[in-house]
């Protein structure tokens, strides 16, 4: 799919500014040369005059006059080009030669330069929500998870396996569109791994939307009841390549929120788009809090990953106190 319309709109606006600035820079250089060389201005005036006269001659059917003016125009243009070459007026320079900063290639496709800008804008928006640069696979520290058995496994073994699943999810994102459900208490690394996935997916030309469930619902509510006719937010949430929903279960329970959650989950499943959801709820609490159709869609279409361990934020706070 690529990026949503709002991100592309910002990217094209930036390209338009770049194109405008390139033309202003060129025109300033040209005007300086013309001011210092009056013959250039004379040539411009003559070429304009011949253009108008040639059109009138063509209308009157005077072929000899048309041919004579064409030859004169060619001579003037040759003189102008020679003079400009001698004066070293550079050609009009664009940041992107492929599309001349228009944002579109000659075949009508969106240029890669626009996609690169869109990626930067999407990343910036995501960073405004969470510190994405701090959350990577390579700094996910398994040492915080004890090796003492907890049930049939240990937190270290469980989280090693979950880290592997998340890496494979991100590495194979373009091949398999799966859904992940992160289950577990606070401070166990659910958000860190969600954003590590986002980091990798954003390296390709893929759109990522992140938000806590309450923030997403608030945005959808504001759009729905604004009567502006805009659907940018809903289009973005329902159509992005990867949607990351944080803290499912902490939203205010209303008929609107229930409807939003079902619509998001069901629509994205039907479209074959990937979603990562994190929640502090247990499976039993999840089934109890949501309608049967919501719970069924989640449990039937997501890979369930149960996080184990102790609150890492608390561990870091205790360690900081000890090191004072």
PDB file of C-alpha atoms in Angstrom:
ATOM      1  CA  UNK A   1       0.000   0.000   0.000  1.00  0.00           C
ATOM      2  CA  UNK A   2       2.731   2.508   0.918  1.00  0.00           C
ATOM      3  CA  UNK A   3       1.940   5.624   2.946  1.00  0.00           C
ATOM      4  CA  UNK A   4      -1.418   7.207   3.627  1.00  0.00           C
ATOM      5  CA  UNK A   5      -2.709  10.245   1.764  1.00  0.00           C
ATOM      6  CA  UNK A   6      -1.817  12.675   4.558  1.00  0.00           C
ATOM      7  CA  UNK A   7       1.848  11.617   4.565  1.00  0.00           C
ATOM      8  CA  UNK A   8       2.050  11.720   0.767  1.00  0.00           C
ATOM      9  CA  UNK A   9       0.409  15.155   0.761  1.00  0.00           C
ATOM     10  CA  UNK A  10       3.133  16.483   3.072  1.00  0.00           C
ATOM     11  CA  UNK A  11       5.821  14.820   0.941  1.00  0.00           C
ATOM     12  CA  UNK A  12       4.503  16.391  -2.282  1.00  0.00           C
ATOM     13  CA  UNK A  13       4.261  19.790  -0.592  1.00  0.00           C
ATOM     14  CA  UNK A  14       7.928  19.497   0.324  1.00  0.00           C
ATOM     15  CA  UNK A  15       8.833  18.568  -3.267  1.00  0.00           C
ATOM     16  CA  UNK A  16       6.814  21.545  -4.515  1.00  0.00           C
ATOM     17  CA  UNK A  17       8.809  23.841  -2.225  1.00  0.00           C
ATOM     18  CA  UNK A  18      12.075  22.304  -3.463  1.00  0.00           C
ATOM     19  CA  UNK A  19      11.026  22.812  -7.077  1.00  0.00           C
ATOM     20  CA  UNK A  20      10.008  26.420  -6.390  1.00  0.00           C
ATOM     21  CA  UNK A  21      13.294  27.154  -4.608  1.00  0.00           C
ATOM     22  CA  UNK A  22      15.297  25.628  -7.468  1.00  0.00           C
ATOM     23  CA  UNK A  23      13.521  27.857  -9.986  1.00  0.00           C
ATOM     24  CA  UNK A  24      14.015  30.972  -7.819  1.00  0.00           C
ATOM     25  CA  UNK A  25      17.728  30.225  -7.500  1.00  0.00           C
ATOM     26  CA  UNK A  26      18.067  29.726 -11.241  1.00  0.00           C
ATOM     27  CA  UNK A  27      16.081  32.858 -12.104  1.00  0.00           C
ATOM     28  CA  UNK A  28      18.205  34.932  -9.726  1.00  0.00           C
ATOM     29  CA  UNK A  29      21.405  33.768 -11.435  1.00  0.00           C
ATOM     30  CA  UNK A  30      19.860  34.354 -14.858  1.00  0.00           C
ATOM     31  CA  UNK A  31      18.666  37.850 -13.963  1.00  0.00           C
ATOM     32  CA  UNK A  32      22.126  38.778 -12.703  1.00  0.00           C
ATOM     33  CA  UNK A  33      23.677  37.646 -15.992  1.00  0.00           C
ATOM     34  CA  UNK A  34      21.053  39.458 -18.059  1.00  0.00           C
ATOM     35  CA  UNK A  35      21.627  42.662 -16.101  1.00  0.00           C
ATOM     36  CA  UNK A  36      25.332  42.487 -16.797  1.00  0.00           C
ATOM     37  CA  UNK A  37      24.808  41.589 -20.477  1.00  0.00           C
ATOM     38  CA  UNK A  38      22.169  43.760 -22.227  1.00  0.00           C
ATOM     39  CA  UNK A  39      22.512  41.734 -25.464  1.00  0.00           C
ATOM     40  CA  UNK A  40      20.772  38.794 -23.749  1.00  0.00           C
ATOM     41  CA  UNK A  41      17.727  40.931 -23.033  1.00  0.00           C
ATOM     42  CA  UNK A  42      17.719  42.143 -26.646  1.00  0.00           C
ATOM     43  CA  UNK A  43      17.798  38.554 -27.891  1.00  0.00           C
ATOM     44  CA  UNK A  44      14.885  37.643 -25.624  1.00  0.00           C
ATOM     45  CA  UNK A  45      12.811  40.563 -26.953  1.00  0.00           C
ATOM     46  CA  UNK A  46      13.574  39.683 -30.562  1.00  0.00           C
ATOM     47  CA  UNK A  47      12.701  36.034 -30.034  1.00  0.00           C
ATOM     48  CA  UNK A  48       9.374  36.995 -28.477  1.00  0.00           C
ATOM     49  CA  UNK A  49       8.634  39.394 -31.312  1.00  0.00           C
ATOM     50  CA  UNK A  50       9.490  36.779 -33.968  1.00  0.00           C
ATOM     51  CA  UNK A  51       7.296  34.225 -32.210  1.00  0.00           C
ATOM     52  CA  UNK A  52       4.257  36.491 -32.412  1.00  0.00           C
ATOM     53  CA  UNK A  53       4.994  37.545 -36.012  1.00  0.00           C
ATOM     54  CA  UNK A  54       5.523  33.928 -37.060  1.00  0.00           C
ATOM     55  CA  UNK A  55       2.123  32.983 -35.713  1.00  0.00           C
ATOM     56  CA  UNK A  56       0.450  35.787 -37.673  1.00  0.00           C
ATOM     57  CA  UNK A  57       2.314  34.780 -40.850  1.00  0.00           C
ATOM     58  CA  UNK A  58       1.209  31.179 -40.432  1.00  0.00           C
ATOM     59  CA  UNK A  59      -2.409  32.292 -40.100  1.00  0.00           C
ATOM     60  CA  UNK A  60      -2.147  34.408 -43.277  1.00  0.00           C
ATOM     61  CA  UNK A  61      -0.619  31.484 -45.157  1.00  0.00           C
ATOM     62  CA  UNK A  62       2.650  33.305 -46.014  1.00  0.00           C
ATOM     63  CA  UNK A  63       4.965  30.286 -46.020  1.00  0.00           C
ATOM     64  CA  UNK A  64       8.038  32.201 -47.148  1.00  0.00           C
ATOM     65  CA  UNK A  65       7.693  34.650 -44.273  1.00  0.00           C
ATOM     66  CA  UNK A  66       7.231  31.802 -41.806  1.00  0.00           C
ATOM     67  CA  UNK A  67      10.368  30.052 -43.062  1.00  0.00           C
ATOM     68  CA  UNK A  68      12.366  33.277 -42.966  1.00  0.00           C
ATOM     69  CA  UNK A  69      11.314  33.973 -39.352  1.00  0.00           C
ATOM     70  CA  UNK A  70      12.061  30.398 -38.311  1.00  0.00           C
ATOM     71  CA  UNK A  71      15.584  30.736 -39.692  1.00  0.00           C
ATOM     72  CA  UNK A  72      15.979  34.102 -37.957  1.00  0.00           C
ATOM     73  CA  UNK A  73      14.728  32.630 -34.666  1.00  0.00           C
ATOM     74  CA  UNK A  74      17.180  29.740 -34.978  1.00  0.00           C
ATOM     75  CA  UNK A  75      20.057  32.168 -35.520  1.00  0.00           C
ATOM     76  CA  UNK A  76      19.026  34.269 -32.514  1.00  0.00           C
ATOM     77  CA  UNK A  77      18.654  31.202 -30.322  1.00  0.00           C
ATOM     78  CA  UNK A  78      22.080  29.939 -31.380  1.00  0.00           C
ATOM     79  CA  UNK A  79      23.596  33.312 -30.510  1.00  0.00           C
ATOM     80  CA  UNK A  80      21.800  33.303 -27.169  1.00  0.00           C
ATOM     81  CA  UNK A  81      22.937  29.771 -26.305  1.00  0.00           C
ATOM     82  CA  UNK A  82      26.511  30.598 -27.257  1.00  0.00           C
ATOM     83  CA  UNK A  83      26.468  33.731 -25.150  1.00  0.00           C
ATOM     84  CA  UNK A  84      24.982  31.920 -22.181  1.00  0.00           C
ATOM     85  CA  UNK A  85      27.585  29.187 -22.578  1.00  0.00           C
ATOM     86  CA  UNK A  86      30.375  31.734 -22.570  1.00  0.00           C
ATOM     87  CA  UNK A  87      28.889  33.343 -19.449  1.00  0.00           C
ATOM     88  CA  UNK A  88      28.638  29.919 -17.730  1.00  0.00           C
ATOM     89  CA  UNK A  89      24.970  30.108 -16.745  1.00  0.00           C
ATOM     90  CA  UNK A  90      24.316  26.709 -15.143  1.00  0.00           C
ATOM     91  CA  UNK A  91      21.275  24.752 -16.198  1.00  0.00           C
ATOM     92  CA  UNK A  92      18.290  24.575 -13.893  1.00  0.00           C
ATOM     93  CA  UNK A  93      19.290  22.142 -11.114  1.00  0.00           C
ATOM     94  CA  UNK A  94      16.726  20.055  -9.224  1.00  0.00           C
ATOM     95  CA  UNK A  95      17.279  17.958  -6.102  1.00  0.00           C
ATOM     96  CA  UNK A  96      15.887  14.997  -8.041  1.00  0.00           C
ATOM     97  CA  UNK A  97      16.768  14.854 -11.727  1.00  0.00           C
ATOM     98  CA  UNK A  98      14.447  11.891 -12.338  1.00  0.00           C
ATOM     99  CA  UNK A  99      11.242  13.858 -11.688  1.00  0.00           C
ATOM    100  CA  UNK A 100      12.623  17.435 -11.715  1.00  0.00           C
ATOM    101  CA  UNK A 101      11.159  17.795  -8.211  1.00  0.00           C
ATOM    102  CA  UNK A 102       7.608  17.344  -9.473  1.00  0.00           C
ATOM    103  CA  UNK A 103       7.254  14.100  -7.505  1.00  0.00           C
ATOM    104  CA  UNK A 104       6.100  12.158 -10.564  1.00  0.00           C
ATOM    105  CA  UNK A 105       8.088  10.214 -13.133  1.00  0.00           C
ATOM    106  CA  UNK A 106       7.315  10.612 -16.870  1.00  0.00           C
ATOM    107  CA  UNK A 107       5.220   7.407 -16.720  1.00  0.00           C
ATOM    108  CA  UNK A 108       3.000   8.938 -14.034  1.00  0.00           C
ATOM    109  CA  UNK A 109       4.326   6.859 -11.142  1.00  0.00           C
ATOM    110  CA  UNK A 110       5.310   8.416  -7.819  1.00  0.00           C
ATOM    111  CA  UNK A 111       9.048   9.081  -7.754  1.00  0.00           C
ATOM    112  CA  UNK A 112      11.315   7.339  -5.233  1.00  0.00           C
ATOM    113  CA  UNK A 113      12.338  10.745  -3.856  1.00  0.00           C
ATOM    114  CA  UNK A 114       8.758  11.319  -2.661  1.00  0.00           C
ATOM    115  CA  UNK A 115       8.656   7.859  -1.085  1.00  0.00           C
ATOM    116  CA  UNK A 116      11.891   8.634   0.766  1.00  0.00           C
ATOM    117  CA  UNK A 117      10.428  11.879   2.117  1.00  0.00           C
ATOM    118  CA  UNK A 118       7.196  10.091   3.050  1.00  0.00           C
ATOM    119  CA  UNK A 119       9.230   7.521   4.975  1.00  0.00           C
ATOM    120  CA  UNK A 120      10.979  10.307   6.913  1.00  0.00           C
ATOM    121  CA  UNK A 121       7.657  11.991   7.708  1.00  0.00           C
ATOM    122  CA  UNK A 122       6.085   8.708   8.850  1.00  0.00           C
ATOM    123  CA  UNK A 123       9.080   7.962  11.057  1.00  0.00           C
ATOM    124  CA  UNK A 124       8.950  11.443  12.570  1.00  0.00           C
ATOM    125  CA  UNK A 125       5.261  11.040  13.366  1.00  0.00           C
ATOM    126  CA  UNK A 126       5.945   7.674  14.961  1.00  0.00           C
ATOM    127  CA  UNK A 127       8.810   9.131  17.011  1.00  0.00           C
ATOM    128  CA  UNK A 128       6.413  11.759  18.332  1.00  0.00           C
ATOM    129  CA  UNK A 129       4.318   8.939  19.802  1.00  0.00           C
ATOM    130  CA  UNK A 130       7.172   6.825  21.189  1.00  0.00           C
ATOM    131  CA  UNK A 131      11.016   6.865  21.236  1.00  0.00           C
ATOM    132  CA  UNK A 132      11.317   4.460  18.316  1.00  0.00           C
ATOM    133  CA  UNK A 133      15.084   4.952  17.956  1.00  0.00           C
ATOM    134  CA  UNK A 134      15.576   3.601  21.479  1.00  0.00           C
ATOM    135  CA  UNK A 135      13.617   0.415  20.770  1.00  0.00           C
ATOM    136  CA  UNK A 136      15.506  -2.018  18.569  1.00  0.00           C
ATOM    137  CA  UNK A 137      16.061  -5.746  18.450  1.00  0.00           C
ATOM    138  CA  UNK A 138      19.772  -5.331  19.140  1.00  0.00           C
ATOM    139  CA  UNK A 139      19.193  -3.546  22.459  1.00  0.00           C
ATOM    140  CA  UNK A 140      16.449  -5.840  23.745  1.00  0.00           C
ATOM    141  CA  UNK A 141      18.244  -7.109  26.877  1.00  0.00           C
ATOM    142  CA  UNK A 142      17.395 -10.728  27.720  1.00  0.00           C
ATOM    143  CA  UNK A 143      19.440 -10.519  30.935  1.00  0.00           C
ATOM    144  CA  UNK A 144      16.438  -8.916  32.656  1.00  0.00           C
ATOM    145  CA  UNK A 145      14.525 -12.180  32.300  1.00  0.00           C
ATOM    146  CA  UNK A 146      15.398 -14.783  34.945  1.00  0.00           C
ATOM    147  CA  UNK A 147      16.293 -18.355  34.146  1.00  0.00           C
ATOM    148  CA  UNK A 148      14.325 -19.703  37.094  1.00  0.00           C
ATOM    149  CA  UNK A 149      11.506 -21.950  35.915  1.00  0.00           C
ATOM    150  CA  UNK A 150       8.057 -20.415  35.771  1.00  0.00           C
ATOM    151  CA  UNK A 151       5.549 -23.105  34.911  1.00  0.00           C
ATOM    152  CA  UNK A 152       6.840 -25.311  32.106  1.00  0.00           C
ATOM    153  CA  UNK A 153       9.556 -22.902  30.996  1.00  0.00           C
ATOM    154  CA  UNK A 154      11.702 -20.002  32.167  1.00  0.00           C
ATOM    155  CA  UNK A 155      11.171 -16.299  31.380  1.00  0.00           C
ATOM    156  CA  UNK A 156      14.566 -16.274  29.607  1.00  0.00           C
ATOM    157  CA  UNK A 157      13.635 -19.159  27.313  1.00  0.00           C
ATOM    158  CA  UNK A 158      10.173 -17.749  26.617  1.00  0.00           C
ATOM    159  CA  UNK A 159      11.451 -14.270  25.794  1.00  0.00           C
ATOM    160  CA  UNK A 160      14.284 -15.648  23.654  1.00  0.00           C
ATOM    161  CA  UNK A 161      11.662 -17.442  21.575  1.00  0.00           C
ATOM    162  CA  UNK A 162       9.401 -14.370  21.414  1.00  0.00           C
ATOM    163  CA  UNK A 163      12.345 -12.216  20.294  1.00  0.00           C
ATOM    164  CA  UNK A 164      13.014 -14.754  17.522  1.00  0.00           C
ATOM    165  CA  UNK A 165       9.351 -14.676  16.412  1.00  0.00           C
ATOM    166  CA  UNK A 166       9.364 -10.861  16.317  1.00  0.00           C
ATOM    167  CA  UNK A 167      12.580 -10.743  14.283  1.00  0.00           C
ATOM    168  CA  UNK A 168      11.177 -13.217  11.778  1.00  0.00           C
ATOM    169  CA  UNK A 169       7.921 -11.248  11.613  1.00  0.00           C
ATOM    170  CA  UNK A 170       9.839  -8.076  10.694  1.00  0.00           C
ATOM    171  CA  UNK A 171      12.354  -9.781   8.385  1.00  0.00           C
ATOM    172  CA  UNK A 172       9.626 -11.537   6.401  1.00  0.00           C
ATOM    173  CA  UNK A 173       7.090  -8.725   6.489  1.00  0.00           C
ATOM    174  CA  UNK A 174       6.762  -8.482   2.720  1.00  0.00           C
ATOM    175  CA  UNK A 175       6.289 -12.247   2.359  1.00  0.00           C
ATOM    176  CA  UNK A 176       3.845 -13.062   5.132  1.00  0.00           C
ATOM    177  CA  UNK A 177       1.242 -10.707   6.541  1.00  0.00           C
ATOM    178  CA  UNK A 178       0.685 -12.088  10.053  1.00  0.00           C
ATOM    179  CA  UNK A 179      -0.818 -10.649  13.226  1.00  0.00           C
ATOM    180  CA  UNK A 180       0.707 -10.754  16.710  1.00  0.00           C
ATOM    181  CA  UNK A 181      -0.933 -10.455  20.134  1.00  0.00           C
ATOM    182  CA  UNK A 182       1.426  -9.639  23.009  1.00  0.00           C
ATOM    183  CA  UNK A 183       0.024 -10.729  26.377  1.00  0.00           C
ATOM    184  CA  UNK A 184       1.584 -10.001  29.755  1.00  0.00           C
ATOM    185  CA  UNK A 185       1.934  -7.606  32.673  1.00  0.00           C
ATOM    186  CA  UNK A 186       3.451  -4.125  32.580  1.00  0.00           C
ATOM    187  CA  UNK A 187       7.137  -3.598  32.009  1.00  0.00           C
ATOM    188  CA  UNK A 188       7.854  -6.887  30.252  1.00  0.00           C
ATOM    189  CA  UNK A 189       9.043  -5.437  26.927  1.00  0.00           C
ATOM    190  CA  UNK A 190       5.852  -5.526  24.853  1.00  0.00           C
ATOM    191  CA  UNK A 191       6.164  -1.928  23.676  1.00  0.00           C
ATOM    192  CA  UNK A 192       9.901  -2.284  23.067  1.00  0.00           C
ATOM    193  CA  UNK A 193       9.409  -5.239  20.720  1.00  0.00           C
ATOM    194  CA  UNK A 194       6.430  -3.577  19.015  1.00  0.00           C
ATOM    195  CA  UNK A 195       8.553  -0.565  18.141  1.00  0.00           C
ATOM    196  CA  UNK A 196      11.541  -2.728  17.195  1.00  0.00           C
ATOM    197  CA  UNK A 197       9.265  -4.348  14.609  1.00  0.00           C
ATOM    198  CA  UNK A 198       8.156  -0.891  13.451  1.00  0.00           C
ATOM    199  CA  UNK A 199      11.796   0.161  13.104  1.00  0.00           C
ATOM    200  CA  UNK A 200      12.524  -2.686  10.713  1.00  0.00           C
ATOM    201  CA  UNK A 201       9.298  -2.377   8.709  1.00  0.00           C
ATOM    202  CA  UNK A 202       9.913   1.345   8.172  1.00  0.00           C
ATOM    203  CA  UNK A 203      13.222   0.535   6.483  1.00  0.00           C
ATOM    204  CA  UNK A 204      11.175  -0.534   3.475  1.00  0.00           C
ATOM    205  CA  UNK A 205       8.573   1.621   1.760  1.00  0.00           C
ATOM    206  CA  UNK A 206       5.940   0.510   4.249  1.00  0.00           C
ATOM    207  CA  UNK A 207       3.592   2.624   6.335  1.00  0.00           C
ATOM    208  CA  UNK A 208       3.350   2.113  10.089  1.00  0.00           C
ATOM    209  CA  UNK A 209       0.803   3.590  12.472  1.00  0.00           C
ATOM    210  CA  UNK A 210       1.343   3.310  16.228  1.00  0.00           C
ATOM    211  CA  UNK A 211      -0.903   4.374  19.081  1.00  0.00           C
ATOM    212  CA  UNK A 212      -2.422   3.383  22.372  1.00  0.00           C
ATOM    213  CA  UNK A 213      -5.946   2.085  21.872  1.00  0.00           C
ATOM    214  CA  UNK A 214      -7.439   5.101  23.670  1.00  0.00           C
ATOM    215  CA  UNK A 215      -5.516   7.586  21.500  1.00  0.00           C
ATOM    216  CA  UNK A 216      -6.583   5.807  18.325  1.00  0.00           C
ATOM    217  CA  UNK A 217     -10.224   5.827  19.433  1.00  0.00           C
ATOM    218  CA  UNK A 218      -9.971   9.513  20.400  1.00  0.00           C
ATOM    219  CA  UNK A 219      -8.646  10.372  16.933  1.00  0.00           C
ATOM    220  CA  UNK A 220     -11.363   8.355  15.233  1.00  0.00           C
ATOM    221  CA  UNK A 221     -14.005   9.999  17.414  1.00  0.00           C
ATOM    222  CA  UNK A 222     -12.720  13.497  16.616  1.00  0.00           C
ATOM    223  CA  UNK A 223     -12.745  12.714  12.904  1.00  0.00           C
ATOM    224  CA  UNK A 224     -16.188  11.069  12.980  1.00  0.00           C
ATOM    225  CA  UNK A 225     -17.870  13.956  14.762  1.00  0.00           C
ATOM    226  CA  UNK A 226     -15.995  16.835  13.143  1.00  0.00           C
ATOM    227  CA  UNK A 227     -18.291  16.812  10.085  1.00  0.00           C
ATOM    228  CA  UNK A 228     -15.302  17.892   7.964  1.00  0.00           C
ATOM    229  CA  UNK A 229     -15.679  14.980   5.596  1.00  0.00           C
ATOM    230  CA  UNK A 230     -12.027  14.010   6.091  1.00  0.00           C
ATOM    231  CA  UNK A 231     -11.221  10.300   6.388  1.00  0.00           C
ATOM    232  CA  UNK A 232      -7.419  10.606   6.619  1.00  0.00           C
ATOM    233  CA  UNK A 233      -7.273   9.134  10.129  1.00  0.00           C
ATOM    234  CA  UNK A 234      -9.549   6.183   9.499  1.00  0.00           C
ATOM    235  CA  UNK A 235      -7.881   5.556   6.125  1.00  0.00           C
ATOM    236  CA  UNK A 236      -4.507   5.559   7.834  1.00  0.00           C
ATOM    237  CA  UNK A 237      -5.535   3.204  10.644  1.00  0.00           C
ATOM    238  CA  UNK A 238      -7.477   0.817   8.428  1.00  0.00           C
ATOM    239  CA  UNK A 239      -5.121   0.874   5.456  1.00  0.00           C
ATOM    240  CA  UNK A 240      -1.543   1.194   6.746  1.00  0.00           C
ATOM    241  CA  UNK A 241       0.788  -1.723   6.116  1.00  0.00           C
ATOM    242  CA  UNK A 242       1.395  -2.245   9.833  1.00  0.00           C
ATOM    243  CA  UNK A 243      -0.811  -1.073  12.691  1.00  0.00           C
ATOM    244  CA  UNK A 244       0.504  -1.275  16.252  1.00  0.00           C
ATOM    245  CA  UNK A 245      -2.137  -1.026  18.977  1.00  0.00           C
ATOM    246  CA  UNK A 246      -0.748  -0.555  22.477  1.00  0.00           C
ATOM    247  CA  UNK A 247      -2.555  -1.163  25.776  1.00  0.00           C
ATOM    248  CA  UNK A 248      -5.695  -2.842  24.461  1.00  0.00           C
ATOM    249  CA  UNK A 249      -8.109  -3.047  27.372  1.00  0.00           C
ATOM    250  CA  UNK A 250      -7.285   0.333  28.927  1.00  0.00           C
ATOM    251  CA  UNK A 251      -9.774   2.268  26.781  1.00  0.00           C
ATOM    252  CA  UNK A 252     -13.084   3.558  28.089  1.00  0.00           C
ATOM    253  CA  UNK A 253     -15.657   0.864  27.444  1.00  0.00           C
ATOM    254  CA  UNK A 254     -18.364   2.431  25.267  1.00  0.00           C
ATOM    255  CA  UNK A 255     -20.426   1.231  22.341  1.00  0.00           C
ATOM    256  CA  UNK A 256     -18.355   3.531  20.111  1.00  0.00           C
ATOM    257  CA  UNK A 257     -15.044   2.074  21.310  1.00  0.00           C
ATOM    258  CA  UNK A 258     -16.309  -1.478  20.910  1.00  0.00           C
ATOM    259  CA  UNK A 259     -17.488  -0.686  17.395  1.00  0.00           C
ATOM    260  CA  UNK A 260     -14.150   0.955  16.519  1.00  0.00           C
ATOM    261  CA  UNK A 261     -12.114  -1.972  17.812  1.00  0.00           C
ATOM    262  CA  UNK A 262     -14.147  -4.538  15.912  1.00  0.00           C
ATOM    263  CA  UNK A 263     -14.052  -2.472  12.722  1.00  0.00           C
ATOM    264  CA  UNK A 264     -10.276  -2.016  12.934  1.00  0.00           C
ATOM    265  CA  UNK A 265      -9.548  -5.666  13.633  1.00  0.00           C
ATOM    266  CA  UNK A 266     -12.067  -7.117  11.179  1.00  0.00           C
ATOM    267  CA  UNK A 267     -11.296  -4.712   8.322  1.00  0.00           C
ATOM    268  CA  UNK A 268      -7.554  -5.285   8.539  1.00  0.00           C
ATOM    269  CA  UNK A 269      -8.008  -9.074   8.645  1.00  0.00           C
ATOM    270  CA  UNK A 270     -10.237  -8.916   5.576  1.00  0.00           C
ATOM    271  CA  UNK A 271      -7.676  -6.755   3.766  1.00  0.00           C
ATOM    272  CA  UNK A 272      -4.796  -9.033   4.726  1.00  0.00           C
ATOM    273  CA  UNK A 273      -2.956  -6.267   6.591  1.00  0.00           C
ATOM    274  CA  UNK A 274      -0.738  -6.902   9.606  1.00  0.00           C
ATOM    275  CA  UNK A 275      -1.551  -5.755  13.125  1.00  0.00           C
ATOM    276  CA  UNK A 276       0.406  -6.047  16.369  1.00  0.00           C
ATOM    277  CA  UNK A 277      -1.608  -5.684  19.569  1.00  0.00           C
ATOM    278  CA  UNK A 278      -0.263  -5.548  23.111  1.00  0.00           C
ATOM    279  CA  UNK A 279      -2.415  -5.931  26.218  1.00  0.00           C
ATOM    280  CA  UNK A 280      -2.041  -6.428  29.960  1.00  0.00           C
ATOM    281  CA  UNK A 281      -5.205  -8.546  29.947  1.00  0.00           C
ATOM    282  CA  UNK A 282      -5.158 -12.307  30.250  1.00  0.00           C
ATOM    283  CA  UNK A 283      -6.967 -14.398  27.663  1.00  0.00           C
ATOM    284  CA  UNK A 284      -9.848 -14.891  30.089  1.00  0.00           C
ATOM    285  CA  UNK A 285     -10.097 -11.138  30.744  1.00  0.00           C
ATOM    286  CA  UNK A 286      -9.905 -10.440  27.019  1.00  0.00           C
ATOM    287  CA  UNK A 287     -12.846 -12.733  26.289  1.00  0.00           C
ATOM    288  CA  UNK A 288     -14.795 -11.235  29.182  1.00  0.00           C
ATOM    289  CA  UNK A 289     -14.169  -7.564  28.329  1.00  0.00           C
ATOM    290  CA  UNK A 290     -15.041  -7.743  24.639  1.00  0.00           C
ATOM    291  CA  UNK A 291     -17.952  -9.058  22.665  1.00  0.00           C
ATOM    292  CA  UNK A 292     -17.712 -12.618  21.413  1.00  0.00           C
ATOM    293  CA  UNK A 293     -17.125 -11.492  17.821  1.00  0.00           C
ATOM    294  CA  UNK A 294     -14.238  -9.189  18.832  1.00  0.00           C
ATOM    295  CA  UNK A 295     -12.574 -11.845  20.963  1.00  0.00           C
ATOM    296  CA  UNK A 296     -13.139 -14.475  18.293  1.00  0.00           C
ATOM    297  CA  UNK A 297     -11.495 -12.383  15.556  1.00  0.00           C
ATOM    298  CA  UNK A 298      -8.461 -11.705  17.751  1.00  0.00           C
ATOM    299  CA  UNK A 299      -7.981 -15.212  19.116  1.00  0.00           C
ATOM    300  CA  UNK A 300      -8.630 -16.831  15.769  1.00  0.00           C
ATOM    301  CA  UNK A 301      -6.397 -14.665  13.585  1.00  0.00           C
ATOM    302  CA  UNK A 302      -3.437 -13.691  15.778  1.00  0.00           C
ATOM    303  CA  UNK A 303      -0.321 -15.476  16.962  1.00  0.00           C
ATOM    304  CA  UNK A 304      -0.511 -15.299  20.758  1.00  0.00           C
ATOM    305  CA  UNK A 305       2.747 -14.495  22.567  1.00  0.00           C
ATOM    306  CA  UNK A 306       2.671 -14.635  26.377  1.00  0.00           C
ATOM    307  CA  UNK A 307       5.419 -12.503  27.952  1.00  0.00           C
ATOM    308  CA  UNK A 308       7.008 -13.721  31.184  1.00  0.00           C
ATOM    309  CA  UNK A 309       9.272 -12.079  33.752  1.00  0.00           C
ATOM    310  CA  UNK A 310       9.379  -9.218  36.232  1.00  0.00           C
ATOM    311  CA  UNK A 311       8.766  -5.529  35.540  1.00  0.00           C
ATOM    312  CA  UNK A 312      11.940  -4.290  33.810  1.00  0.00           C
ATOM    313  CA  UNK A 313      11.223  -0.664  34.675  1.00  0.00           C
ATOM    314  CA  UNK A 314      11.165  -1.587  38.351  1.00  0.00           C
ATOM    315  CA  UNK A 315      14.378  -3.581  37.954  1.00  0.00           C
ATOM    316  CA  UNK A 316      16.105  -0.583  36.368  1.00  0.00           C
ATOM    317  CA  UNK A 317      14.803   1.763  39.077  1.00  0.00           C
ATOM    318  CA  UNK A 318      16.105  -0.518  41.843  1.00  0.00           C
ATOM    319  CA  UNK A 319      19.480  -0.835  40.081  1.00  0.00           C
ATOM    320  CA  UNK A 320      19.723   2.966  39.739  1.00  0.00           C
ATOM    321  CA  UNK A 321      19.089   3.416  43.476  1.00  0.00           C
ATOM    322  CA  UNK A 322      21.762   0.843  44.341  1.00  0.00           C
ATOM    323  CA  UNK A 323      24.307   2.544  42.075  1.00  0.00           C
ATOM    324  CA  UNK A 324      23.901   5.985  43.615  1.00  0.00           C
TER     325      UNK A 324
END
